[in-house]
């Protein structure tokens, strides 16, 4: 049998990644969280602008308070990573608020973190259903930082996920 290639290994990690909504109570090591954020910082972003910051909290009281402003935060994970837009950096770069590239930049950073988490044996769940103002208040953010997406992180509870149905990948057009 041949050794797996780097692309085989990466594709395997991508295929195994699933959303994890329940976690074991054990804490997540700082070094693992740092690797996840490093992966996010390597994500592509429009015009190589770096207007996003990453906040990590493992404080269960703070996470519980964030949860009161986040209906999408279905569990109390051991760690929470918040992707923030730095409006001061946006202003320096002369970028317009609401630029659709921002959403793509947040998404690529989140995806890199989720894939890295899977490779590290961690589970994640992205959360977009929350009050930005409420979360910013709980996290005591300065006015220039706006929460865009939260990522629950932890050691996932074992779950039987079964097989995924295979959807068609290639089509010549939508009518066929």
PDB file of C-alpha atoms in Angstrom:
ATOM      1  CA  UNK A   1       0.000   0.000   0.000  1.00  0.00           C
ATOM      2  CA  UNK A   2       1.284   3.461  -0.858  1.00  0.00           C
ATOM      3  CA  UNK A   3       1.800   6.187   1.702  1.00  0.00           C
ATOM      4  CA  UNK A   4      -0.977   8.793   1.716  1.00  0.00           C
ATOM      5  CA  UNK A   5      -0.112  12.066   0.037  1.00  0.00           C
ATOM      6  CA  UNK A   6      -0.506  15.413   1.763  1.00  0.00           C
ATOM      7  CA  UNK A   7      -3.644  16.025  -0.294  1.00  0.00           C
ATOM      8  CA  UNK A   8      -5.043  12.631   0.814  1.00  0.00           C
ATOM      9  CA  UNK A   9      -4.473  13.552   4.460  1.00  0.00           C
ATOM     10  CA  UNK A  10      -6.006  17.016   4.081  1.00  0.00           C
ATOM     11  CA  UNK A  11      -9.028  15.637   2.232  1.00  0.00           C
ATOM     12  CA  UNK A  12      -9.513  13.011   4.946  1.00  0.00           C
ATOM     13  CA  UNK A  13      -9.543  15.725   7.632  1.00  0.00           C
ATOM     14  CA  UNK A  14     -12.081  17.729   5.597  1.00  0.00           C
ATOM     15  CA  UNK A  15     -14.317  14.673   5.135  1.00  0.00           C
ATOM     16  CA  UNK A  16     -14.221  13.808   8.854  1.00  0.00           C
ATOM     17  CA  UNK A  17     -15.023  17.334  10.043  1.00  0.00           C
ATOM     18  CA  UNK A  18     -18.531  17.703  11.414  1.00  0.00           C
ATOM     19  CA  UNK A  19     -20.275  20.235  13.593  1.00  0.00           C
ATOM     20  CA  UNK A  20     -20.013  19.273  17.270  1.00  0.00           C
ATOM     21  CA  UNK A  21     -22.723  20.592  19.550  1.00  0.00           C
ATOM     22  CA  UNK A  22     -21.807  18.733  22.744  1.00  0.00           C
ATOM     23  CA  UNK A  23     -18.428  18.521  24.388  1.00  0.00           C
ATOM     24  CA  UNK A  24     -16.578  16.631  27.083  1.00  0.00           C
ATOM     25  CA  UNK A  25     -15.974  18.773  30.203  1.00  0.00           C
ATOM     26  CA  UNK A  26     -12.176  18.735  29.823  1.00  0.00           C
ATOM     27  CA  UNK A  27     -10.453  22.057  29.025  1.00  0.00           C
ATOM     28  CA  UNK A  28      -8.890  22.836  25.662  1.00  0.00           C
ATOM     29  CA  UNK A  29      -5.138  23.386  25.807  1.00  0.00           C
ATOM     30  CA  UNK A  30      -3.907  26.913  25.018  1.00  0.00           C
ATOM     31  CA  UNK A  31      -1.458  25.566  22.428  1.00  0.00           C
ATOM     32  CA  UNK A  32      -4.312  23.939  20.464  1.00  0.00           C
ATOM     33  CA  UNK A  33      -6.357  27.146  20.500  1.00  0.00           C
ATOM     34  CA  UNK A  34      -3.270  29.070  19.361  1.00  0.00           C
ATOM     35  CA  UNK A  35      -2.840  26.661  16.432  1.00  0.00           C
ATOM     36  CA  UNK A  36      -6.458  27.211  15.430  1.00  0.00           C
ATOM     37  CA  UNK A  37      -6.050  30.991  15.467  1.00  0.00           C
ATOM     38  CA  UNK A  38      -2.784  30.695  13.528  1.00  0.00           C
ATOM     39  CA  UNK A  39      -4.673  28.720  10.866  1.00  0.00           C
ATOM     40  CA  UNK A  40      -7.297  31.491  10.742  1.00  0.00           C
ATOM     41  CA  UNK A  41      -4.617  34.125  10.258  1.00  0.00           C
ATOM     42  CA  UNK A  42      -3.374  32.210   7.187  1.00  0.00           C
ATOM     43  CA  UNK A  43      -6.830  32.305   5.574  1.00  0.00           C
ATOM     44  CA  UNK A  44      -7.146  34.315   2.402  1.00  0.00           C
ATOM     45  CA  UNK A  45      -8.678  37.749   2.767  1.00  0.00           C
ATOM     46  CA  UNK A  46      -9.694  40.417   0.293  1.00  0.00           C
ATOM     47  CA  UNK A  47      -6.811  42.606  -0.851  1.00  0.00           C
ATOM     48  CA  UNK A  48      -4.613  41.116   1.887  1.00  0.00           C
ATOM     49  CA  UNK A  49      -6.306  43.380   4.401  1.00  0.00           C
ATOM     50  CA  UNK A  50      -6.274  42.123   7.926  1.00  0.00           C
ATOM     51  CA  UNK A  51      -9.214  43.765   9.654  1.00  0.00           C
ATOM     52  CA  UNK A  52     -10.251  40.804  11.798  1.00  0.00           C
ATOM     53  CA  UNK A  53      -9.119  39.893  15.284  1.00  0.00           C
ATOM     54  CA  UNK A  54      -9.703  36.756  17.340  1.00  0.00           C
ATOM     55  CA  UNK A  55     -10.770  36.638  20.971  1.00  0.00           C
ATOM     56  CA  UNK A  56     -10.608  33.396  22.951  1.00  0.00           C
ATOM     57  CA  UNK A  57     -12.445  32.859  26.218  1.00  0.00           C
ATOM     58  CA  UNK A  58     -12.530  29.763  28.398  1.00  0.00           C
ATOM     59  CA  UNK A  59     -14.243  31.428  31.347  1.00  0.00           C
ATOM     60  CA  UNK A  60     -17.433  29.375  31.935  1.00  0.00           C
ATOM     61  CA  UNK A  61     -19.210  32.323  33.601  1.00  0.00           C
ATOM     62  CA  UNK A  62     -18.462  34.586  30.652  1.00  0.00           C
ATOM     63  CA  UNK A  63     -19.531  31.901  28.155  1.00  0.00           C
ATOM     64  CA  UNK A  64     -22.792  31.451  30.098  1.00  0.00           C
ATOM     65  CA  UNK A  65     -23.403  35.214  29.943  1.00  0.00           C
ATOM     66  CA  UNK A  66     -22.624  35.273  26.203  1.00  0.00           C
ATOM     67  CA  UNK A  67     -25.112  32.442  25.806  1.00  0.00           C
ATOM     68  CA  UNK A  68     -27.908  34.680  27.133  1.00  0.00           C
ATOM     69  CA  UNK A  69     -27.404  36.868  24.028  1.00  0.00           C
ATOM     70  CA  UNK A  70     -26.845  33.969  21.618  1.00  0.00           C
ATOM     71  CA  UNK A  71     -29.751  31.638  20.813  1.00  0.00           C
ATOM     72  CA  UNK A  72     -27.385  29.844  18.430  1.00  0.00           C
ATOM     73  CA  UNK A  73     -25.053  28.922  21.295  1.00  0.00           C
ATOM     74  CA  UNK A  74     -26.807  25.666  22.151  1.00  0.00           C
ATOM     75  CA  UNK A  75     -24.192  24.396  24.586  1.00  0.00           C
ATOM     76  CA  UNK A  76     -21.624  25.763  26.989  1.00  0.00           C
ATOM     77  CA  UNK A  77     -18.374  24.754  25.312  1.00  0.00           C
ATOM     78  CA  UNK A  78     -15.022  24.634  27.107  1.00  0.00           C
ATOM     79  CA  UNK A  79     -13.772  27.417  24.799  1.00  0.00           C
ATOM     80  CA  UNK A  80     -15.229  30.073  22.561  1.00  0.00           C
ATOM     81  CA  UNK A  81     -13.371  31.866  19.769  1.00  0.00           C
ATOM     82  CA  UNK A  82     -14.961  35.094  18.561  1.00  0.00           C
ATOM     83  CA  UNK A  83     -14.034  36.556  15.172  1.00  0.00           C
ATOM     84  CA  UNK A  84     -14.130  40.341  15.444  1.00  0.00           C
ATOM     85  CA  UNK A  85     -14.070  43.086  12.836  1.00  0.00           C
ATOM     86  CA  UNK A  86     -11.687  45.861  13.827  1.00  0.00           C
ATOM     87  CA  UNK A  87     -13.453  49.011  12.622  1.00  0.00           C
ATOM     88  CA  UNK A  88     -10.363  51.121  13.363  1.00  0.00           C
ATOM     89  CA  UNK A  89      -8.403  48.939  10.907  1.00  0.00           C
ATOM     90  CA  UNK A  90     -11.310  49.174   8.447  1.00  0.00           C
ATOM     91  CA  UNK A  91     -11.141  52.955   8.664  1.00  0.00           C
ATOM     92  CA  UNK A  92      -7.353  52.986   8.172  1.00  0.00           C
ATOM     93  CA  UNK A  93      -7.817  50.814   5.073  1.00  0.00           C
ATOM     94  CA  UNK A  94     -10.654  53.091   3.869  1.00  0.00           C
ATOM     95  CA  UNK A  95     -13.055  50.172   3.578  1.00  0.00           C
ATOM     96  CA  UNK A  96     -16.817  50.491   3.521  1.00  0.00           C
ATOM     97  CA  UNK A  97     -18.852  48.876   6.264  1.00  0.00           C
ATOM     98  CA  UNK A  98     -20.914  45.937   5.006  1.00  0.00           C
ATOM     99  CA  UNK A  99     -18.483  45.064   2.195  1.00  0.00           C
ATOM    100  CA  UNK A 100     -19.447  41.529   1.133  1.00  0.00           C
ATOM    101  CA  UNK A 101     -15.766  40.561   1.131  1.00  0.00           C
ATOM    102  CA  UNK A 102     -15.896  40.838   4.938  1.00  0.00           C
ATOM    103  CA  UNK A 103     -18.310  37.916   5.140  1.00  0.00           C
ATOM    104  CA  UNK A 104     -16.058  35.825   2.914  1.00  0.00           C
ATOM    105  CA  UNK A 105     -13.001  36.728   4.997  1.00  0.00           C
ATOM    106  CA  UNK A 106     -14.792  35.712   8.208  1.00  0.00           C
ATOM    107  CA  UNK A 107     -15.918  32.468   6.546  1.00  0.00           C
ATOM    108  CA  UNK A 108     -12.467  31.482   5.292  1.00  0.00           C
ATOM    109  CA  UNK A 109     -10.947  32.185   8.712  1.00  0.00           C
ATOM    110  CA  UNK A 110     -13.660  30.123  10.414  1.00  0.00           C
ATOM    111  CA  UNK A 111     -13.250  27.246   7.958  1.00  0.00           C
ATOM    112  CA  UNK A 112      -9.485  27.170   8.492  1.00  0.00           C
ATOM    113  CA  UNK A 113     -10.039  27.033  12.260  1.00  0.00           C
ATOM    114  CA  UNK A 114     -12.631  24.254  11.949  1.00  0.00           C
ATOM    115  CA  UNK A 115     -10.388  22.127   9.725  1.00  0.00           C
ATOM    116  CA  UNK A 116      -7.409  22.695  12.035  1.00  0.00           C
ATOM    117  CA  UNK A 117      -9.554  21.794  15.050  1.00  0.00           C
ATOM    118  CA  UNK A 118     -10.526  18.520  13.371  1.00  0.00           C
ATOM    119  CA  UNK A 119      -6.871  17.749  12.674  1.00  0.00           C
ATOM    120  CA  UNK A 120      -6.126  18.424  16.368  1.00  0.00           C
ATOM    121  CA  UNK A 121      -8.912  16.128  17.578  1.00  0.00           C
ATOM    122  CA  UNK A 122     -11.233  18.962  18.601  1.00  0.00           C
ATOM    123  CA  UNK A 123     -14.836  19.651  17.686  1.00  0.00           C
ATOM    124  CA  UNK A 124     -16.316  22.991  16.640  1.00  0.00           C
ATOM    125  CA  UNK A 125     -19.635  24.629  15.882  1.00  0.00           C
ATOM    126  CA  UNK A 126     -19.979  28.041  14.212  1.00  0.00           C
ATOM    127  CA  UNK A 127     -22.527  30.407  15.752  1.00  0.00           C
ATOM    128  CA  UNK A 128     -23.993  33.377  13.893  1.00  0.00           C
ATOM    129  CA  UNK A 129     -27.289  33.746  15.767  1.00  0.00           C
ATOM    130  CA  UNK A 130     -26.442  36.276  18.474  1.00  0.00           C
ATOM    131  CA  UNK A 131     -26.835  39.909  19.470  1.00  0.00           C
ATOM    132  CA  UNK A 132     -23.638  41.676  18.449  1.00  0.00           C
ATOM    133  CA  UNK A 133     -24.279  44.435  20.975  1.00  0.00           C
ATOM    134  CA  UNK A 134     -25.058  41.995  23.789  1.00  0.00           C
ATOM    135  CA  UNK A 135     -22.001  39.832  23.111  1.00  0.00           C
ATOM    136  CA  UNK A 136     -19.759  42.911  22.801  1.00  0.00           C
ATOM    137  CA  UNK A 137     -21.020  44.135  26.183  1.00  0.00           C
ATOM    138  CA  UNK A 138     -20.422  40.792  27.928  1.00  0.00           C
ATOM    139  CA  UNK A 139     -16.931  40.527  26.425  1.00  0.00           C
ATOM    140  CA  UNK A 140     -16.199  44.173  27.334  1.00  0.00           C
ATOM    141  CA  UNK A 141     -15.086  44.959  23.794  1.00  0.00           C
ATOM    142  CA  UNK A 142     -14.014  48.463  22.806  1.00  0.00           C
ATOM    143  CA  UNK A 143     -16.406  50.233  20.431  1.00  0.00           C
ATOM    144  CA  UNK A 144     -14.060  49.576  17.501  1.00  0.00           C
ATOM    145  CA  UNK A 145     -14.409  45.772  17.725  1.00  0.00           C
ATOM    146  CA  UNK A 146     -17.574  44.066  16.434  1.00  0.00           C
ATOM    147  CA  UNK A 147     -18.267  40.333  16.921  1.00  0.00           C
ATOM    148  CA  UNK A 148     -19.075  38.667  13.581  1.00  0.00           C
ATOM    149  CA  UNK A 149     -18.986  34.910  14.270  1.00  0.00           C
ATOM    150  CA  UNK A 150     -18.412  32.711  17.289  1.00  0.00           C
ATOM    151  CA  UNK A 151     -16.877  29.269  17.196  1.00  0.00           C
ATOM    152  CA  UNK A 152     -17.617  26.798  19.989  1.00  0.00           C
ATOM    153  CA  UNK A 153     -14.558  24.611  20.622  1.00  0.00           C
ATOM    154  CA  UNK A 154     -14.043  21.519  22.727  1.00  0.00           C
ATOM    155  CA  UNK A 155     -13.288  17.835  22.868  1.00  0.00           C
ATOM    156  CA  UNK A 156     -16.400  16.414  21.182  1.00  0.00           C
ATOM    157  CA  UNK A 157     -18.743  13.947  22.840  1.00  0.00           C
ATOM    158  CA  UNK A 158     -18.585  10.691  20.842  1.00  0.00           C
ATOM    159  CA  UNK A 159     -21.567  10.512  18.467  1.00  0.00           C
ATOM    160  CA  UNK A 160     -22.604   7.910  15.892  1.00  0.00           C
ATOM    161  CA  UNK A 161     -22.927  10.082  12.812  1.00  0.00           C
ATOM    162  CA  UNK A 162     -23.703   7.404  10.243  1.00  0.00           C
ATOM    163  CA  UNK A 163     -22.953   7.851   6.578  1.00  0.00           C
ATOM    164  CA  UNK A 164     -23.678  10.960   4.547  1.00  0.00           C
ATOM    165  CA  UNK A 165     -25.683  10.611   1.366  1.00  0.00           C
ATOM    166  CA  UNK A 166     -23.621  11.292  -1.717  1.00  0.00           C
ATOM    167  CA  UNK A 167     -24.933  14.256  -3.673  1.00  0.00           C
ATOM    168  CA  UNK A 168     -24.033  14.697  -7.339  1.00  0.00           C
ATOM    169  CA  UNK A 169     -20.865  16.715  -7.711  1.00  0.00           C
ATOM    170  CA  UNK A 170     -20.604  17.358 -11.435  1.00  0.00           C
ATOM    171  CA  UNK A 171     -23.398  18.485 -13.719  1.00  0.00           C
ATOM    172  CA  UNK A 172     -23.357  19.907 -17.203  1.00  0.00           C
ATOM    173  CA  UNK A 173     -26.344  22.151 -16.415  1.00  0.00           C
ATOM    174  CA  UNK A 174     -29.148  22.414 -13.877  1.00  0.00           C
ATOM    175  CA  UNK A 175     -31.835  20.997 -16.169  1.00  0.00           C
ATOM    176  CA  UNK A 176     -30.259  17.543 -16.525  1.00  0.00           C
TER     177      UNK A 176
END
